[in-house]
């Protein structure tokens, strides 16, 4: 990856993306909208290439995966069955002052002194009491109110203050003043709300008081006088706004689904959701696809499409957006008990890629297979394995239905660093072994059977000895019972249903299990851009070294494959040849014709766009090559390579085949 690997690098990347038309802020002319991004001309091409490569790899190049393109808005019951309505939430906290929301788990731990306040009173109310009590003694009244305002005295301390002004407790007026001040704190129009501010080291207490005053002012207390309630030292707390120190609200769940209404009436009955993932449509259409595609388990259904999540804190450029695209595969497999009945045993995965799929693979080998396939895909589009991390989720991190999940992380410049200073990476894709949870849920909620009949299993079961039948029956029953009771089916009903399911298995019926590789398009685009960004030294036209910015995309994903550059735009013969080349190449790849400016400047422009090749039509094209193996031959051009700036002279007639070979 390009150096330097810091946030400075991220800033350069964000600025390049805008400058060169990869990514713009959505609705920028209206000040933007947080968490939404648009792809410009180069970004749109890059994205299209990535999606097409994924689609080809996952569907067209395989016999066992088919595609689907479902709607974004679906029946709301789908999201009840999937658990999204109830549990697709982040714990969120809010700053009472700035109203900014944070994800509770994303607040950085801080240490410092916490100032506590148990309320505030209006300064004009205090003034009124002072005038009342000291009506005959203007000097004392002024002295008292000056001490109150100057010293930011709080009501509890005012007793002491009153005493110092009045000399002693027997002074007439002391008790009255003290009682009135005390009573003031408990008046309904004053605030008794408890609040705290964390003061990081080096800041004066006044800055904590200032934040506290804002808090009480927002509660209608004009010119508040704070009621201090002590202070304490705290360490590694995540309860305060890192930006202003204000105590955050208690964490509360915040559902991430965007809600809308379908039809002309806005009521609870018309509520629908923008899909937060593409996966559920695949489960909902599982039976239709199975019946119309002539596929049999094991097989997969792939989908690319938009997903929406009302993220509490969109961040890191496009990494966490509110509208994004996913590329998801649901690969349906037989339960391990069926595999064991058919093949006698279930293969266990070893190290590395398990190779071509085999009939004795259970969920573990299929899972490993998809992890390795997906890493190969990333390598094939230019993300070296060294930039990726294969993270196996720990048991306590797994979703309750998942048997295993591997996250493929990319080492983004904004990723955290470990103790050794290495980037730890952020999730590009999750590959989850989701058991039969999803189809089972849709079966329960829709009342439509989601199981399949497997003739091979039925035949194999008949040949098992009784001990094996009992063992497999029992294991399948137990797994089904566990699922059913987890989703709150009563033990009696679960017992009955689990037994029926196990009886079904013996007749060749089961609900398929699933392995789900789920990737984000936008995160991948960002990873490709970060990985491609380099600043290096190249000689300019006069041979002087200069810094160039270059995006070293793999030719497969590069938005423009070849730049076509006539040396001079006012030489019709050169232009004619260049246009001829453009028209030959254009039906096969994205080309960019550029005749404006010095040739060196044009190369730099293509370098920044990540164009891997440039073809230059020069006078040797017309007059014959001066040297090299093609010396004397006409209709040759220079082919320049982006990464090292080297050039070859090639025949125009060979260009198409040569470039096709390089971009394939
Ligand atoms: N169906 C499973 C699923 O949706 P996920 O881990 O929530 O799993 C899958 O999402 C992928 O979608 C992630 O690995 C990531 O690449 C992408 N993704 C999720 N939330 C995103 C967001 N707010 N912005 C951009 N990409 C996101």
XYZ file of C-alpha atoms and ligand atoms in Angstrom:
691
model
C 0.000 0.000 0.000
C 1.132 3.560 -0.605
C 3.025 5.449 2.090
C 2.485 7.259 4.401
C -0.090 4.991 6.071
C -1.688 7.635 8.246
C -4.806 9.748 8.415
C -2.927 12.212 6.277
C -2.989 9.509 3.623
C -6.754 9.148 4.088
C -7.174 12.892 3.590
C -5.186 12.705 0.364
C -7.297 9.796 -0.827
C -10.571 11.559 -0.043
C -9.375 14.639 -1.866
C -8.165 12.629 -4.887
C -11.519 10.837 -5.032
C -13.317 14.145 -5.332
C -10.764 15.800 -7.632
C -10.681 12.939 -10.105
C -14.367 12.065 -9.989
C -14.338 8.809 -8.066
C -16.553 9.729 -5.115
C -18.489 12.874 -4.189
C -20.520 13.745 -1.154
C -24.203 13.228 -1.895
C -26.271 16.433 -2.255
C -23.111 18.501 -1.889
C -24.669 21.688 -3.278
C -27.063 21.625 -0.293
C -24.328 21.039 2.245
C -24.345 17.247 1.888
C -26.191 14.534 3.754
C -24.254 12.521 6.283
C -23.575 8.904 5.381
C -24.492 9.115 1.682
C -22.031 9.149 -1.225
C -22.204 9.410 -5.002
C -19.832 7.787 -7.446
C -18.504 10.035 -10.226
C -17.472 8.936 -13.724
C -14.359 7.001 -12.663
C -15.986 5.657 -9.489
C -19.003 4.397 -11.409
C -16.741 2.472 -13.814
C -14.660 1.053 -10.965
C -17.774 -0.075 -9.115
C -19.292 -1.605 -12.212
C -16.084 -3.584 -12.866
C -15.959 -4.882 -9.303
C -19.590 -5.981 -9.309
C -19.231 -7.634 -12.690
C -16.120 -9.536 -11.588
C -17.890 -10.713 -8.443
C -20.980 -11.726 -10.410
C -18.966 -13.630 -13.016
C -16.840 -15.384 -10.412
C -19.766 -16.319 -8.209
C -22.372 -17.257 -10.792
C -21.377 -17.503 -14.465
C -18.118 -19.322 -13.823
C -19.870 -21.924 -11.665
C -22.532 -24.533 -12.272
C -23.828 -24.463 -8.715
C -24.764 -20.789 -8.186
C -27.573 -18.800 -9.778
C -28.515 -15.158 -9.512
C -31.406 -13.162 -8.134
C -32.455 -9.532 -8.273
C -35.120 -8.808 -5.690
C -36.887 -5.641 -4.571
C -35.549 -3.320 -1.904
C -38.886 -3.053 -0.131
C -40.370 -6.386 0.844
C -43.177 -7.622 3.077
C -42.398 -6.369 6.604
C -42.960 -9.901 7.952
C -39.622 -10.822 6.383
C -37.843 -8.544 8.856
C -39.820 -9.959 11.749
C -38.832 -13.488 10.768
C -35.187 -12.525 10.285
C -35.065 -10.868 13.701
C -34.269 -7.408 12.304
C -37.399 -5.741 13.707
C -36.595 -6.881 17.203
C -32.846 -6.988 17.371
C -31.194 -5.094 14.518
C -30.137 -2.278 16.764
C -27.024 -0.529 17.946
C -26.738 0.738 21.491
C -26.719 4.465 21.100
C -25.902 7.387 23.386
C -26.593 11.063 22.826
C -24.847 14.229 23.935
C -27.515 16.365 25.658
C -25.721 19.554 24.586
C -24.788 18.996 20.935
C -27.483 16.323 20.339
C -24.824 14.336 18.528
C -25.364 10.581 18.650
C -22.622 8.041 19.141
C -22.519 4.292 19.035
C -21.896 3.347 22.660
C -19.209 0.848 21.662
C -17.298 3.397 19.605
C -16.564 5.936 22.320
C -12.925 6.098 23.220
C -12.065 5.614 26.882
C -11.021 8.833 28.630
C -9.620 9.818 32.023
C -9.823 13.055 34.009
C -11.779 14.860 36.720
C -15.558 14.635 36.666
C -17.479 17.640 38.005
C -20.911 16.714 39.316
C -23.841 19.113 39.467
C -27.109 18.461 41.206
C -29.019 21.292 39.578
C -28.966 25.015 38.803
C -30.887 28.109 39.737
C -31.643 31.231 37.761
C -29.350 34.087 38.665
C -32.184 36.626 38.535
C -34.040 34.600 41.180
C -30.971 34.751 43.438
C -30.641 38.447 42.782
C -34.259 38.986 43.779
C -33.728 37.238 47.111
C -30.556 39.167 47.794
C -32.273 42.489 47.141
C -35.125 41.407 49.356
C -32.932 40.420 52.295
C -30.389 43.199 52.060
C -32.887 45.884 51.162
C -31.409 48.367 53.664
C -27.828 47.464 53.100
C -26.832 48.126 49.532
C -23.150 47.513 50.205
C -23.721 44.050 51.588
C -26.132 43.192 48.804
C -23.609 44.240 46.170
C -20.822 42.427 48.005
C -22.864 39.263 48.157
C -24.059 39.248 44.580
C -20.567 40.113 43.341
C -19.139 37.145 45.186
C -21.905 34.971 43.786
C -21.324 35.934 40.173
C -17.541 36.327 40.275
C -16.849 33.165 42.130
C -19.465 31.160 40.294
C -20.714 30.274 43.740
C -23.275 27.603 43.946
C -26.296 27.555 46.108
C -24.917 25.153 48.695
C -21.879 27.330 49.097
C -23.999 30.419 49.449
C -24.707 29.573 53.070
C -20.980 29.989 53.728
C -20.900 33.074 51.630
C -23.860 34.558 53.368
C -22.116 33.919 56.636
C -18.946 35.660 55.545
C -20.899 38.674 54.371
C -23.112 38.816 57.421
C -20.219 38.109 59.825
C -21.951 35.513 61.997
C -24.929 33.232 62.144
C -26.693 35.418 64.670
C -26.635 38.316 62.301
C -30.197 39.253 61.476
C -31.104 38.027 58.011
C -28.705 35.105 57.919
C -31.250 32.354 58.551
C -33.749 33.971 56.251
C -31.235 34.309 53.451
C -29.933 30.807 53.892
C -33.422 29.288 53.928
C -34.565 31.227 50.903
C -31.499 30.252 48.931
C -31.886 26.658 49.989
C -35.555 26.664 49.035
C -34.717 28.145 45.671
C -32.962 24.982 44.583
C -36.134 23.023 45.142
C -38.456 25.368 43.341
C -40.186 23.729 40.426
C -39.015 26.361 37.969
C -35.415 25.590 38.816
C -33.639 22.512 37.582
C -32.734 19.668 39.881
C -31.493 17.528 37.053
C -28.240 15.814 37.812
C -25.435 16.378 35.340
C -21.686 15.820 35.112
C -18.841 16.984 32.937
C -15.520 15.277 32.398
C -12.615 17.657 32.398
C -9.583 16.330 30.639
C -6.240 17.213 32.163
C -4.896 20.679 31.566
C -8.268 22.381 31.252
C -9.551 24.852 33.868
C -12.686 23.960 35.904
C -14.464 26.913 34.262
C -14.669 24.972 31.008
C -16.596 22.209 32.818
C -18.895 24.833 34.389
C -19.428 26.367 30.954
C -20.689 23.068 29.545
C -22.864 22.527 32.626
C -24.379 25.978 32.201
C -25.239 25.191 28.587
C -26.940 22.028 29.819
C -29.132 23.939 32.302
C -29.756 26.813 29.880
C -31.195 24.272 27.446
C -33.566 23.310 30.263
C -34.867 26.851 30.516
C -32.683 28.170 33.346
C -31.573 31.642 32.314
C -28.033 32.563 33.399
C -27.820 29.481 35.590
C -25.963 29.412 38.874
C -24.725 25.876 39.277
C -25.364 23.642 42.248
C -22.032 21.884 42.598
C -22.028 18.386 43.921
C -18.350 17.603 44.207
C -15.797 16.182 41.852
C -13.941 12.905 41.418
C -11.115 11.387 39.451
C -12.153 8.794 36.841
C -10.191 6.559 34.532
C -11.039 4.887 31.220
C -14.643 5.967 31.174
C -16.760 5.916 28.019
C -19.693 7.797 29.510
C -18.668 11.292 28.374
C -18.688 13.066 25.018
C -15.048 13.097 23.887
C -15.689 16.426 22.154
C -17.051 18.500 25.058
C -16.950 16.302 28.167
C -20.742 16.271 28.673
C -22.290 13.239 30.350
C -23.947 11.166 27.641
C -27.437 9.705 27.928
C -27.805 6.093 29.037
C -27.247 3.679 26.129
C -30.484 2.688 24.453
C -31.162 0.453 21.479
C -31.668 2.196 18.176
C -33.089 0.163 15.283
C -31.026 0.706 12.169
C -33.749 0.016 9.616
C -35.149 2.910 7.607
C -38.924 2.895 7.883
C -41.347 3.994 5.221
C -45.023 3.561 4.385
C -46.385 1.696 1.421
C -49.548 3.121 -0.142
C -51.411 6.345 0.502
C -52.108 5.797 4.197
C -49.535 6.377 6.874
C -50.461 3.900 9.552
C -48.886 1.040 11.482
C -50.361 -1.341 8.890
C -48.588 0.329 5.999
C -45.120 0.356 7.582
C -42.356 -1.193 5.473
C -38.584 -1.099 5.640
C -35.764 -0.407 3.211
C -33.839 -3.663 3.290
C -30.819 -3.593 5.617
C -29.288 -6.555 3.754
C -29.932 -8.315 0.463
C -29.764 -11.781 2.032
C -33.350 -12.096 3.241
C -34.802 -11.851 -0.243
C -32.724 -14.884 -1.157
C -34.205 -16.895 1.700
C -37.708 -15.706 0.900
C -37.321 -16.757 -2.762
C -35.436 -19.964 -1.984
C -38.262 -22.285 -2.986
C -39.043 -20.432 -6.218
C -35.417 -20.494 -7.306
C -35.037 -24.147 -6.371
C -38.088 -25.105 -8.394
C -37.262 -23.018 -11.450
C -33.500 -23.345 -11.761
C -33.075 -27.124 -11.768
C -30.536 -26.803 -8.970
C -30.257 -29.263 -6.106
C -28.648 -28.811 -2.698
C -25.743 -27.991 -2.481
C -26.228 -24.840 -4.530
C -26.189 -21.108 -4.057
C -28.151 -17.977 -4.877
C -26.236 -14.747 -5.397
C -27.450 -11.196 -5.340
C -25.942 -7.724 -5.656
C -27.954 -4.751 -4.519
C -28.527 -1.743 -2.358
C -28.901 -2.013 1.393
C -29.786 0.732 3.857
C -28.895 1.177 7.497
C -29.543 4.281 9.533
C -26.080 4.054 11.078
C -25.741 6.049 14.309
C -22.294 7.287 13.349
C -21.428 6.995 9.664
C -17.652 7.372 9.440
C -14.387 6.812 7.662
C -15.499 8.150 4.297
C -17.637 5.483 2.585
C -16.641 2.725 5.011
C -19.746 3.051 7.157
C -22.499 4.582 5.034
C -26.247 4.713 5.386
C -26.865 3.590 1.825
C -24.485 1.018 0.390
C -24.322 -2.037 -1.817
C -23.832 -5.633 -0.863
C -22.737 -8.680 -2.834
C -24.170 -11.693 -1.040
C -24.223 -15.396 -1.659
C -26.379 -17.839 0.261
C -24.935 -21.259 -0.385
C -27.345 -23.985 0.705
C -25.899 -27.269 1.946
C -27.162 -30.518 3.435
C -27.077 -30.878 7.216
C -24.125 -32.928 8.465
C -26.450 -35.758 9.548
C -27.605 -36.133 5.918
C -24.002 -36.149 4.659
C -23.071 -38.812 7.185
C -26.051 -40.946 6.198
C -25.170 -40.650 2.485
C -21.366 -40.902 2.495
C -20.649 -42.642 5.812
C -18.630 -39.800 7.322
C -18.202 -36.049 7.172
C -14.861 -34.715 5.898
C -13.017 -32.339 8.204
C -11.251 -29.337 6.685
C -7.465 -29.173 6.744
C -5.154 -26.225 6.186
C -5.660 -24.027 3.128
C -8.160 -24.400 0.283
C -9.966 -27.753 0.447
C -10.054 -28.060 -3.362
C -12.963 -29.052 -5.610
C -16.254 -29.631 -3.738
C -16.881 -33.192 -2.630
C -20.059 -35.005 -1.628
C -18.751 -35.730 1.879
C -18.242 -32.082 2.807
C -20.124 -30.918 5.891
C -20.640 -27.331 6.918
C -17.091 -26.884 8.245
C -15.412 -27.761 4.958
C -17.896 -25.752 2.934
C -17.261 -22.806 5.226
C -13.505 -23.134 4.858
C -13.956 -23.498 1.092
C -15.834 -20.198 0.833
C -13.345 -18.364 3.038
C -10.526 -19.484 0.752
C -12.519 -18.772 -2.419
C -13.264 -15.279 -1.277
C -9.647 -14.547 -0.385
C -8.638 -15.806 -3.842
C -11.158 -13.413 -5.337
C -9.636 -10.475 -3.508
C -6.174 -11.498 -4.643
C -7.416 -11.805 -8.224
C -8.500 -8.155 -8.244
C -5.298 -6.834 -6.776
C -5.560 -6.998 -2.985
C -2.517 -8.991 -1.859
C -3.038 -11.478 0.950
C -0.700 -9.385 3.112
C -3.261 -6.554 3.115
C -5.999 -8.903 4.338
C -6.658 -10.467 7.727
C -8.697 -13.633 8.205
C -10.422 -13.092 11.540
C -12.263 -16.032 13.101
C -14.920 -14.676 15.441
C -14.640 -15.912 19.011
C -17.548 -17.956 20.426
C -18.854 -14.981 22.427
C -18.837 -12.772 19.305
C -20.940 -15.130 17.196
C -24.576 -14.433 16.408
C -26.683 -16.988 18.276
C -27.524 -18.933 15.097
C -23.985 -18.876 13.666
C -21.706 -21.860 14.039
C -18.663 -19.987 12.791
C -17.990 -16.636 11.168
C -14.826 -15.461 9.498
C -14.424 -11.773 8.808
C -12.090 -10.830 6.007
C -10.505 -7.579 7.065
C -8.590 -5.106 4.954
C -5.845 -3.006 6.500
C -7.313 0.441 5.838
C -5.145 3.459 6.695
C -7.678 4.338 9.421
C -7.594 0.877 11.018
C -6.373 0.630 14.592
C -2.835 -0.570 15.212
C -1.857 -3.448 17.488
C 0.927 -3.412 20.100
C 3.476 -4.028 17.361
C 2.208 -1.040 15.396
C 0.625 -3.232 12.705
C -2.711 -2.207 11.182
C -5.376 -4.574 12.498
C -7.848 -4.163 9.637
C -11.565 -3.476 9.206
C -14.272 -5.786 7.872
C -14.677 -6.115 4.122
C -16.735 -9.265 4.186
C -18.190 -11.751 6.645
C -18.455 -15.447 5.849
C -20.926 -17.020 8.215
C -22.070 -20.595 8.712
C -25.663 -19.763 9.648
C -27.032 -23.282 10.212
C -30.672 -23.710 9.088
C -31.788 -20.681 11.077
C -32.946 -18.415 8.238
C -35.043 -20.872 6.263
C -36.473 -22.274 9.506
C -37.545 -18.803 10.598
C -39.263 -18.117 7.278
C -40.996 -21.482 7.489
C -42.336 -20.631 10.968
C -43.377 -17.080 10.118
C -44.831 -17.693 6.645
C -46.286 -21.123 7.340
C -44.813 -22.260 3.987
C -42.533 -25.308 3.983
C -38.897 -24.438 3.303
C -37.522 -27.960 3.426
C -36.311 -30.037 0.495
C -36.731 -33.678 -0.373
C -33.446 -35.494 -1.025
C -33.859 -38.824 -2.796
C -30.210 -39.691 -2.226
C -30.684 -39.286 1.528
C -33.897 -41.318 1.574
C -32.230 -44.180 -0.255
C -29.101 -44.030 1.910
C -31.101 -43.933 5.151
C -32.774 -47.210 4.292
C -29.369 -48.902 4.175
C -28.131 -47.654 7.580
C -28.006 -50.023 10.544
C -30.328 -49.253 13.439
C -27.619 -47.882 15.709
C -26.573 -45.327 13.083
C -30.177 -44.417 12.356
C -30.791 -43.786 16.050
C -27.592 -41.777 16.444
C -28.258 -39.516 13.436
C -31.964 -39.197 14.288
C -31.078 -38.136 17.833
C -28.437 -35.617 16.743
C -30.810 -34.015 14.251
C -33.622 -33.920 16.823
C -31.336 -32.264 19.362
C -30.200 -29.598 16.903
C -33.782 -28.810 15.911
C -34.907 -28.734 19.550
C -32.085 -26.330 20.366
C -33.086 -23.992 17.539
C -36.786 -24.101 18.403
C -36.318 -23.393 22.092
C -33.847 -20.583 21.291
C -36.549 -18.828 19.291
C -38.943 -19.198 22.206
C -41.079 -22.101 21.032
C -42.436 -23.755 24.189
C -40.542 -26.921 25.272
C -43.595 -29.121 24.594
C -44.133 -27.788 21.083
C -40.403 -27.835 20.389
C -40.189 -31.449 21.520
C -42.987 -32.472 19.168
C -41.689 -30.457 16.211
C -38.074 -31.607 16.672
C -39.173 -35.239 16.647
C -41.205 -34.658 13.490
C -38.192 -33.004 11.872
C -35.985 -35.990 12.767
C -38.626 -38.377 11.407
C -38.618 -36.251 8.242
C -34.846 -36.602 7.931
C -35.259 -40.369 7.925
C -37.586 -39.939 4.913
C -35.128 -37.686 3.036
C -36.426 -34.299 4.181
C -34.533 -31.449 5.773
C -34.218 -27.688 5.871
C -30.940 -26.783 4.144
C -28.163 -25.149 6.109
C -26.416 -22.136 4.679
C -22.963 -20.632 4.275
C -23.136 -16.909 3.632
C -20.253 -14.905 2.127
C -21.491 -11.327 2.432
C -19.365 -8.493 1.069
C -19.791 -4.728 0.833
C -19.189 -3.160 -2.584
C -18.391 0.276 -1.229
C -15.905 -1.009 1.319
C -14.199 -2.977 -1.405
C -14.014 0.084 -3.657
C -12.443 2.035 -0.805
C -9.998 -0.804 -0.113
C -9.008 -0.927 -3.786
C -8.425 2.818 -3.885
C -6.405 2.793 -0.624
C -4.373 -0.165 -1.844
C -3.725 1.444 -5.227
C -2.648 4.860 -3.935
C 1.060 5.558 -4.371
C 3.237 8.595 -4.515
C 6.466 7.934 -6.362
C 9.157 9.683 -8.354
C 9.064 9.783 -12.167
C 11.050 11.889 -14.604
C 9.096 14.662 -16.299
C 9.442 15.402 -20.027
C 12.816 17.067 -19.450
C 14.072 14.129 -17.416
C 13.764 15.945 -14.067
C 12.409 13.757 -11.262
C 9.028 14.804 -9.915
C 6.525 13.326 -7.469
C 3.567 11.728 -9.135
C 0.349 10.412 -7.633
C -0.630 7.119 -9.176
C -3.437 4.633 -8.572
C -2.000 1.205 -9.296
C -5.286 -0.614 -9.834
C -5.223 -4.147 -11.103
C -6.069 -3.845 -14.841
C -9.164 -5.989 -14.205
C -10.775 -3.327 -12.031
C -9.198 -0.153 -13.470
C -12.001 2.242 -14.532
C -10.213 3.145 -17.775
C -8.134 0.395 -19.331
C -6.279 2.419 -21.904
C -5.634 6.048 -22.672
C -5.322 6.850 -26.390
C -3.120 9.827 -27.044
C -2.248 11.326 -30.432
C 1.092 13.105 -29.958
C -0.268 16.310 -31.500
C -3.901 17.207 -31.947
C -3.313 19.487 -34.924
C -1.817 16.747 -37.136
C -4.772 15.135 -38.909
C -2.828 11.994 -39.808
C -1.939 11.332 -36.172
C -5.501 12.051 -35.046
C -6.947 9.760 -37.728
C -4.805 6.836 -36.559
C -5.620 7.513 -32.903
C -9.359 7.569 -33.609
C -9.017 4.350 -35.561
C -7.408 2.705 -32.520
C -10.075 4.132 -30.219
C -12.850 2.686 -32.377
C -11.199 -0.734 -32.517
C -10.657 -0.975 -28.789
C -13.814 0.747 -27.554
C -16.294 -2.101 -28.018
C -14.064 -4.304 -25.894
C -12.882 -2.073 -23.062
C -13.295 1.369 -21.544
C -10.892 3.739 -23.308
C -10.177 7.413 -22.818
C -9.185 9.590 -25.757
C -7.079 12.563 -24.722
C -5.429 15.004 -27.080
C -5.158 18.008 -24.750
C -1.830 19.270 -23.428
C 1.745 18.030 -23.317
C 2.124 14.277 -23.526
C 3.771 14.098 -20.064
C 0.820 15.911 -18.502
C -1.556 13.507 -20.218
C 0.349 10.514 -18.827
C 0.115 11.995 -15.321
C -3.626 12.473 -15.671
C -4.040 8.834 -16.631
C -1.724 7.751 -13.781
C -3.966 9.529 -11.286
C -7.035 7.884 -12.797
C -5.339 4.484 -12.458
C -5.268 3.762 -16.222
C -2.830 0.864 -16.616
C -1.915 1.476 -20.280
C -1.495 4.408 -22.610
C -1.181 4.133 -26.368
C 0.607 7.016 -28.061
C 0.354 7.640 -31.782
C 3.497 9.484 -32.910
C 5.396 10.282 -36.090
C 6.987 6.832 -36.131
C 3.448 5.476 -36.512
C 3.214 7.307 -39.833
C 6.801 7.134 -41.011
C 7.995 3.796 -39.655
C 9.665 2.799 -36.386
C 13.188 4.158 -36.009
C 14.674 1.293 -34.033
C 13.979 -2.010 -32.265
C 12.477 -5.215 -33.643
C 9.828 -3.253 -35.589
C 12.329 -0.833 -37.166
C 11.080 0.485 -40.497
C 7.505 -0.719 -39.967
C 4.596 1.706 -40.178
C 1.408 1.562 -38.075
C 3.169 0.935 -34.803
C 2.448 2.787 -31.536
C 4.041 3.094 -28.118
C 2.372 1.200 -25.323
C 3.193 2.816 -21.973
C 2.879 0.953 -18.685
C 1.530 2.995 -15.791
C 3.433 1.366 -12.942
C 7.009 1.830 -14.153
C 6.506 4.269 -17.019
C 8.292 1.910 -19.447
C 7.232 1.848 -23.086
C 7.141 -0.800 -25.828
C 6.606 -0.271 -29.516
C 3.848 -2.544 -30.764
C 1.934 -3.046 -33.991
C -1.467 -1.374 -34.132
C -2.878 -4.628 -35.470
C -1.700 -6.508 -32.344
C -3.035 -3.995 -29.832
C -6.469 -5.430 -29.200
C -5.322 -8.991 -28.536
C -2.409 -7.777 -26.436
C -4.548 -5.546 -24.246
C -7.358 -8.087 -23.923
C -4.801 -10.531 -22.581
C -3.611 -8.002 -19.994
C -7.004 -6.874 -18.717
C -8.672 -10.273 -18.572
N -26.341 -10.698 5.469
C -25.269 -10.530 6.362
C -24.876 -9.143 6.542
O -25.506 -8.230 6.060
P -23.073 -7.647 7.669
O -21.758 -8.035 8.272
O -23.985 -6.819 8.478
O -23.750 -9.017 7.249
C -22.096 -7.540 5.279
O -22.822 -6.921 6.292
C -21.151 -6.569 4.630
O -21.856 -5.411 4.196
C -20.052 -6.047 5.556
O -18.962 -6.927 5.618
C -19.687 -4.752 4.878
O -18.771 -4.954 3.821
C -21.008 -4.279 4.281
N -21.614 -3.269 5.169
C -22.357 -3.487 6.268
N -22.736 -2.318 6.811
C -22.220 -1.344 6.022
C -22.260 0.094 6.045
N -22.944 0.757 6.970
N -21.599 0.768 5.092
C -20.924 0.126 4.111
N -20.857 -1.217 4.049
C -21.496 -1.948 4.973
